[in-house]
PDB file of C-alpha atoms in Angstrom:
ATOM      1  CA  MET A   1       0.000   0.000   0.000  1.00 74.00           C
ATOM      2  CA  LEU A   2       1.115   3.542  -0.738  1.00 84.00           C
ATOM      3  CA  ARG A   3       0.837   6.202   1.977  1.00 85.00           C
ATOM      4  CA  ILE A   4       1.041   9.888   1.088  1.00 87.00           C
ATOM      5  CA  GLY A   5       0.894  12.784   3.522  1.00 84.00           C
ATOM      6  CA  THR A   6       1.140  16.518   3.771  1.00 81.00           C
ATOM      7  CA  TRP A   7       2.182  18.892   6.467  1.00 72.00           C
ATOM      8  CA  ARG A   8       1.616  22.593   6.284  1.00 64.00           C
ATOM      9  CA  SER A   9       2.722  25.557   8.330  1.00 54.00           C
ATOM     10  CA  ALA A  10       3.069  29.249   7.626  1.00 48.00           C
ATOM     11  CA  GLU A  11       6.841  29.028   7.423  1.00 48.00           C
ATOM     12  CA  SER A  12       7.234  25.940   5.217  1.00 47.00           C
ATOM     13  CA  VAL A  13       6.658  24.859   1.643  1.00 49.00           C
ATOM     14  CA  ASP A  14       3.698  22.491   1.156  1.00 59.00           C
ATOM     15  CA  VAL A  15       5.129  19.003   0.920  1.00 63.00           C
ATOM     16  CA  VAL A  16       3.774  15.636  -0.102  1.00 64.00           C
ATOM     17  CA  ALA A  17       5.837  12.813   1.385  1.00 63.00           C
ATOM     18  CA  CYS A  18       5.310   9.351  -0.081  1.00 63.00           C
ATOM     19  CA  GLY A  19       6.194   6.362   2.098  1.00 58.00           C
ATOM     20  CA  TRP A  20       6.040   2.762   0.949  1.00 54.00           C
ATOM     21  CA  ARG A  21       5.196  -0.272   3.043  1.00 45.00           C
ATOM     22  CA  ASP A  22       5.410  -2.716   0.152  1.00 50.00           C
ATOM     23  CA  SER A  23       7.129  -2.841  -3.174  1.00 48.00           C
ATOM     24  CA  GLY A  24       5.705  -2.051  -6.576  1.00 49.00           C
ATOM     25  CA  PRO A  25       6.588  -3.631  -9.895  1.00 55.00           C
ATOM     26  CA  GLY A  26      10.236  -3.997 -10.842  1.00 57.00           C
ATOM     27  CA  GLN A  27      12.969  -3.221  -8.369  1.00 55.00           C
ATOM     28  CA  PRO A  28      11.781  -2.376  -4.838  1.00 51.00           C
ATOM     29  CA  ARG A  29      11.651   1.388  -4.376  1.00 50.00           C
ATOM     30  CA  THR A  30      11.042   2.115  -0.747  1.00 55.00           C
ATOM     31  CA  GLY A  31      11.600   5.230   1.277  1.00 63.00           C
ATOM     32  CA  ILE A  32      10.487   8.831   1.194  1.00 71.00           C
ATOM     33  CA  LYS A  33       9.929  11.021  -1.845  1.00 77.00           C
ATOM     34  CA  LEU A  34       9.178  14.734  -1.562  1.00 80.00           C
ATOM     35  CA  ILE A  35       7.095  16.709  -4.021  1.00 80.00           C
ATOM     36  CA  TYR A  36       7.168  20.478  -3.515  1.00 76.00           C
ATOM     37  CA  GLY A  37       4.944  23.040  -5.168  1.00 80.00           C
ATOM     38  CA  ILE A  38       6.986  26.053  -6.264  1.00 75.00           C
ATOM     39  CA  ASP A  39       5.050  29.228  -5.623  1.00 71.00           C
ATOM     40  CA  GLY A  40       7.597  31.934  -4.899  1.00 68.00           C
ATOM     41  CA  ARG A  41       8.596  30.815  -1.392  1.00 67.00           C
ATOM     42  CA  PRO A  42      12.246  29.956  -0.713  1.00 69.00           C
ATOM     43  CA  ILE A  43      13.163  26.328  -1.312  1.00 71.00           C
ATOM     44  CA  PRO A  44      14.681  24.612   1.739  1.00 70.00           C
ATOM     45  CA  ASP A  45      18.215  23.210   1.711  1.00 73.00           C
ATOM     46  CA  LEU A  46      18.021  19.565   0.644  1.00 77.00           C
ATOM     47  CA  ASP A  47      21.608  18.331   1.020  1.00 81.00           C
ATOM     48  CA  GLY A  48      22.090  14.634   0.371  1.00 84.00           C
ATOM     49  CA  LEU A  49      18.913  14.161  -1.650  1.00 86.00           C
ATOM     50  CA  ARG A  50      18.680  13.665  -5.414  1.00 89.00           C
ATOM     51  CA  VAL A  51      16.786  16.746  -6.574  1.00 88.00           C
ATOM     52  CA  ALA A  52      15.209  16.726 -10.044  1.00 90.00           C
ATOM     53  CA  THR A  53      16.601  19.496 -12.226  1.00 86.00           C
ATOM     54  CA  LEU A  54      13.351  19.923 -14.188  1.00 89.00           C
ATOM     55  CA  VAL A  55      10.143  21.446 -12.799  1.00 90.00           C
ATOM     56  CA  ALA A  56       7.236  19.057 -13.449  1.00 92.00           C
ATOM     57  CA  ARG A  57       3.953  20.297 -14.886  1.00 92.00           C
ATOM     58  CA  GLY A  58       1.759  17.236 -14.329  1.00 93.00           C
ATOM     59  CA  ALA A  59       1.429  13.714 -12.958  1.00 94.00           C
ATOM     60  CA  GLU A  60       3.233  11.966 -15.806  1.00 94.00           C
ATOM     61  CA  GLU A  61       6.219  14.353 -15.600  1.00 95.00           C
ATOM     62  CA  ILE A  62       6.404  13.928 -11.806  1.00 93.00           C
ATOM     63  CA  ALA A  63       6.276  10.126 -12.179  1.00 93.00           C
ATOM     64  CA  GLU A  64       8.958  10.183 -14.867  1.00 95.00           C
ATOM     65  CA  LEU A  65      11.297  12.119 -12.571  1.00 94.00           C
ATOM     66  CA  LEU A  66      10.595   9.636  -9.749  1.00 91.00           C
ATOM     67  CA  PHE A  67      11.311   6.735 -12.146  1.00 91.00           C
ATOM     68  CA  ASP A  68      14.602   8.488 -12.993  1.00 92.00           C
ATOM     69  CA  GLY A  69      15.593   8.271  -9.314  1.00 89.00           C
ATOM     70  CA  ALA A  70      14.796  11.747  -7.988  1.00 90.00           C
ATOM     71  CA  ASP A  71      14.164  11.992  -4.236  1.00 88.00           C
ATOM     72  CA  VAL A  72      12.716  15.497  -4.595  1.00 88.00           C
ATOM     73  CA  VAL A  73      10.531  16.844  -7.420  1.00 90.00           C
ATOM     74  CA  PHE A  74       9.327  20.419  -7.799  1.00 88.00           C
ATOM     75  CA  THR A  75       6.008  21.202  -9.462  1.00 89.00           C
ATOM     76  CA  ALA A  76       5.143  24.292 -11.463  1.00 87.00           C
ATOM     77  CA  PRO A  77       2.498  26.776 -10.332  1.00 85.00           C
ATOM     78  CA  GLY A  78      -0.890  25.746 -11.693  1.00 85.00           C
ATOM     79  CA  CYS A  79      -0.064  22.026 -11.585  1.00 88.00           C
ATOM     80  CA  CYS A  80      -3.160  19.896 -10.912  1.00 91.00           C
ATOM     81  CA  PRO A  81      -3.503  19.528  -7.116  1.00 90.00           C
ATOM     82  CA  ALA A  82      -4.070  15.785  -7.560  1.00 92.00           C
ATOM     83  CA  ALA A  83      -0.914  15.298  -9.667  1.00 92.00           C
ATOM     84  CA  PRO A  84       1.469  14.356  -6.813  1.00 91.00           C
ATOM     85  CA  VAL A  85      -0.835  11.562  -5.631  1.00 92.00           C
ATOM     86  CA  VAL A  86      -1.501  10.281  -9.164  1.00 94.00           C
ATOM     87  CA  ALA A  87       2.251  10.417  -9.922  1.00 92.00           C
ATOM     88  CA  ALA A  88       3.113   8.494  -6.767  1.00 90.00           C
ATOM     89  CA  GLY A  89       0.646   5.775  -7.798  1.00 91.00           C
ATOM     90  CA  ILE A  90       2.060   5.629 -11.324  1.00 92.00           C
ATOM     91  CA  TRP A  91       5.572   5.327  -9.922  1.00 89.00           C
ATOM     92  CA  HIS A  92       4.792   2.900  -7.123  1.00 87.00           C
ATOM     93  CA  TYR A  93       2.233   0.600  -8.749  1.00 90.00           C
ATOM     94  CA  GLY A  94       3.315   0.973 -12.379  1.00 91.00           C
ATOM     95  CA  TRP A  95      -0.089   2.291 -13.489  1.00 94.00           C
ATOM     96  CA  THR A  96      -0.495   3.259 -17.125  1.00 94.00           C
ATOM     97  CA  ARG A  97      -3.316   5.076 -18.929  1.00 91.00           C
ATOM     98  CA  ARG A  98      -5.072   1.695 -19.194  1.00 94.00           C
ATOM     99  CA  ASP A  99      -5.519   1.714 -15.383  1.00 95.00           C
ATOM    100  CA  ARG A 100      -8.358   4.239 -15.597  1.00 93.00           C
ATOM    101  CA  GLY A 101     -10.078   3.189 -12.365  1.00 94.00           C
ATOM    102  CA  ALA A 102      -6.886   3.422 -10.328  1.00 95.00           C
ATOM    103  CA  LEU A 103      -5.955   6.779 -11.897  1.00 96.00           C
ATOM    104  CA  ALA A 104      -9.463   8.132 -11.246  1.00 96.00           C
ATOM    105  CA  GLY A 105      -9.357   6.968  -7.621  1.00 96.00           C
ATOM    106  CA  ALA A 106      -5.932   8.538  -7.073  1.00 95.00           C
ATOM    107  CA  THR A 107      -7.179  11.764  -8.670  1.00 95.00           C
ATOM    108  CA  VAL A 108     -10.054  12.001  -6.183  1.00 96.00           C
ATOM    109  CA  ALA A 109      -7.749  11.116  -3.272  1.00 95.00           C
ATOM    110  CA  GLY A 110      -5.256  13.760  -4.417  1.00 93.00           C
ATOM    111  CA  LEU A 111      -7.929  16.451  -4.660  1.00 93.00           C
ATOM    112  CA  ALA A 112      -9.266  15.526  -1.219  1.00 94.00           C
ATOM    113  CA  LEU A 113      -5.761  15.582   0.284  1.00 91.00           C
ATOM    114  CA  ALA A 114      -4.841  18.906  -1.323  1.00 88.00           C
ATOM    115  CA  ALA A 115      -8.010  20.548   0.045  1.00 87.00           C
ATOM    116  CA  GLN A 116      -7.189  19.809   3.678  1.00 86.00           C
ATOM    117  CA  PRO A 117      -5.920  22.824   5.630  1.00 81.00           C
ATOM    118  CA  GLY A 118      -3.621  20.931   7.980  1.00 79.00           C
ATOM    119  CA  PRO A 119      -1.625  17.728   8.249  1.00 84.00           C
ATOM    120  CA  CYS A 120      -3.391  14.849   6.555  1.00 88.00           C
ATOM    121  CA  SER A 121      -2.608  11.590   4.747  1.00 91.00           C
ATOM    122  CA  VAL A 122      -4.108   9.169   2.237  1.00 92.00           C
ATOM    123  CA  GLU A 123      -3.492   5.483   1.739  1.00 93.00           C
ATOM    124  CA  ILE A 124      -3.855   4.284  -1.835  1.00 93.00           C
ATOM    125  CA  TRP A 125      -4.410   0.643  -2.803  1.00 93.00           C
ATOM    126  CA  PRO A 126      -3.348  -0.809  -6.171  1.00 93.00           C
ATOM    127  CA  ASP A 127      -6.919  -0.535  -7.535  1.00 94.00           C
ATOM    128  CA  GLY A 128      -7.156   3.190  -6.658  1.00 93.00           C
ATOM    129  CA  ARG A 129      -9.370   2.838  -3.583  1.00 95.00           C
ATOM    130  CA  SER A 130      -8.112   5.035  -0.777  1.00 96.00           C
ATOM    131  CA  SER A 131      -8.708   6.396   2.678  1.00 96.00           C
ATOM    132  CA  LEU A 132      -8.140   9.925   3.936  1.00 96.00           C
ATOM    133  CA  ASP A 133      -6.902  10.378   7.514  1.00 93.00           C
ATOM    134  CA  GLY A 134      -6.927  13.644   9.458  1.00 90.00           C
ATOM    135  CA  ASP A 135      -9.412  16.126  10.874  1.00 89.00           C
ATOM    136  CA  VAL A 136     -11.979  15.273   8.175  1.00 88.00           C
ATOM    137  CA  THR A 137     -15.682  14.618   7.635  1.00 91.00           C
ATOM    138  CA  THR A 138     -17.456  13.266   4.584  1.00 95.00           C
ATOM    139  CA  ALA A 139     -19.522  16.458   4.276  1.00 94.00           C
ATOM    140  CA  ALA A 140     -16.423  18.685   4.260  1.00 92.00           C
ATOM    141  CA  VAL A 141     -14.583  16.463   1.774  1.00 94.00           C
ATOM    142  CA  ARG A 142     -17.631  16.273  -0.507  1.00 94.00           C
ATOM    143  CA  ALA A 143     -17.871  20.106  -0.462  1.00 93.00           C
ATOM    144  CA  CYS A 144     -14.159  20.487  -1.296  1.00 91.00           C
ATOM    145  CA  LEU A 145     -14.428  17.982  -4.136  1.00 93.00           C
ATOM    146  CA  ALA A 146     -17.567  19.615  -5.562  1.00 92.00           C
ATOM    147  CA  ALA A 147     -15.668  22.910  -5.813  1.00 91.00           C
ATOM    148  CA  HIS A 148     -13.138  21.217  -8.156  1.00 90.00           C
ATOM    149  CA  PHE A 149     -15.644  19.410 -10.369  1.00 92.00           C
ATOM    150  CA  SER A 150     -16.674  21.903 -13.045  1.00 82.00           C
ATOM    151  CA  GLY A 151     -19.885  20.735 -14.672  1.00 89.00           C
ATOM    152  CA  GLY A 152     -19.881  17.616 -12.493  1.00 92.00           C
ATOM    153  CA  ARG A 153     -16.580  16.306 -13.917  1.00 94.00           C
ATOM    154  CA  TYR A 154     -12.883  16.670 -13.138  1.00 94.00           C
ATOM    155  CA  ARG A 155     -10.552  16.309 -16.125  1.00 92.00           C
ATOM    156  CA  THR A 156      -6.832  15.569 -16.128  1.00 91.00           C
ATOM    157  CA  PRO A 157      -4.616  14.474 -19.024  1.00 89.00           C
ATOM    158  CA  GLU A 158      -4.876  10.931 -17.644  1.00 88.00           C
ATOM    159  CA  VAL A 159      -8.592  10.576 -16.821  1.00 92.00           C
ATOM    160  CA  THR A 160     -11.981  12.298 -16.449  1.00 92.00           C
ATOM    161  CA  VAL A 161     -13.843  11.619 -13.197  1.00 94.00           C
ATOM    162  CA  PRO A 162     -17.615  12.221 -12.831  1.00 94.00           C
ATOM    163  CA  LEU A 163     -18.507  13.573  -9.377  1.00 93.00           C
ATOM    164  CA  GLU A 164     -21.504  11.234  -9.105  1.00 94.00           C
ATOM    165  CA  SER A 165     -19.087   8.265  -9.214  1.00 94.00           C
ATOM    166  CA  VAL A 166     -17.319   9.328  -5.986  1.00 95.00           C
ATOM    167  CA  ARG A 167     -18.308   7.287  -2.915  1.00 96.00           C
ATOM    168  CA  LEU A 168     -17.249   8.619   0.502  1.00 97.00           C
ATOM    169  CA  SER A 169     -17.763   6.744   3.775  1.00 96.00           C
ATOM    170  CA  GLN A 170     -16.930   7.889   7.311  1.00 95.00           C
ATOM    171  CA  GLU A 171     -14.992   4.831   8.548  1.00 95.00           C
ATOM    172  CA  ALA A 172     -13.860   6.391  11.838  1.00 94.00           C
ATOM    173  CA  PRO A 173     -14.000   9.890  13.368  1.00 92.00           C
ATOM    174  CA  SER A 174     -10.813  10.861  11.524  1.00 92.00           C
ATOM    175  CA  ARG A 175     -10.890   8.462   8.548  1.00 96.00           C
ATOM    176  CA  ILE A 176     -12.871   8.601   5.297  1.00 97.00           C
ATOM    177  CA  GLY A 177     -12.986   5.813   2.736  1.00 97.00           C
ATOM    178  CA  ILE A 178     -12.891   6.911  -0.901  1.00 97.00           C
ATOM    179  CA  ALA A 179     -14.070   4.653  -3.708  1.00 95.00           C
ATOM    180  CA  LEU A 180     -15.490   5.131  -7.186  1.00 95.00           C
ATOM    181  CA  SER A 181     -18.408   3.449  -8.873  1.00 90.00           C
ATOM    182  CA  ALA A 182     -17.922   1.734 -12.219  1.00 73.00           C
ATOM    183  CA  ALA A 183     -18.859   4.989 -14.004  1.00 53.00           C
ATOM    184  CA  ALA A 184     -15.321   6.305 -13.404  1.00 51.00           C
ATOM    185  CA  ARG A 185     -13.617   3.252 -14.858  1.00 47.00           C
TER     186      ARG A 185
END
C-alpha cells in the first residue's frame, strides 16, 4: 500500500511525502519522496537528496522524474492539485493510462488531500481505492471535491472523473474511505 501525507505551516513549503510499506513492480523502491509546489517561497536546503533538475507540470512528468531516481521533485504553479498523488501511484504501482479506475481513484484522493488545511494523509491501494486520515468529515470532503468538479466532472490528461461516481464513507471519526463506482472506470 502507498501512503502519502502533507504537512503545512506558515513558514514551510507544502510538501507531499510518499512512504512505501510494500514494493511495486520492478525493483523495490522504498523510502520517502518529496514533491514540492513552487510558488515563490524559498526552497529549503536539501543536502544529500537527489533533486530533479526539471520542474514538473503534471502527474506523468512527476512520475517520470521519480522513475529516474529523484528523491525530490518540484512542481510548477498551476499544476493539478491531484498530480502528486496520481504520480506516486504511477511510480509505485506501475499504473499506465489503461488503469483508468486506479488513476481516477488517485485523482479524487489527491484532490481531497490537497483541500485539507492541515496535516493529513491518504493510503492508496493498487486498484485506486483510498482512505483519507486527518481532521476530516465526509460532508467537508464532498464540499471540497464539488468545488473542483466543473460541470460535475474533473478532467486531467490521464482521466476524467464524474462527481456522481465518488463514494465517501466515514470509517472512523478521523478516517474517510474513498471509492469510485464503475462509471469512473
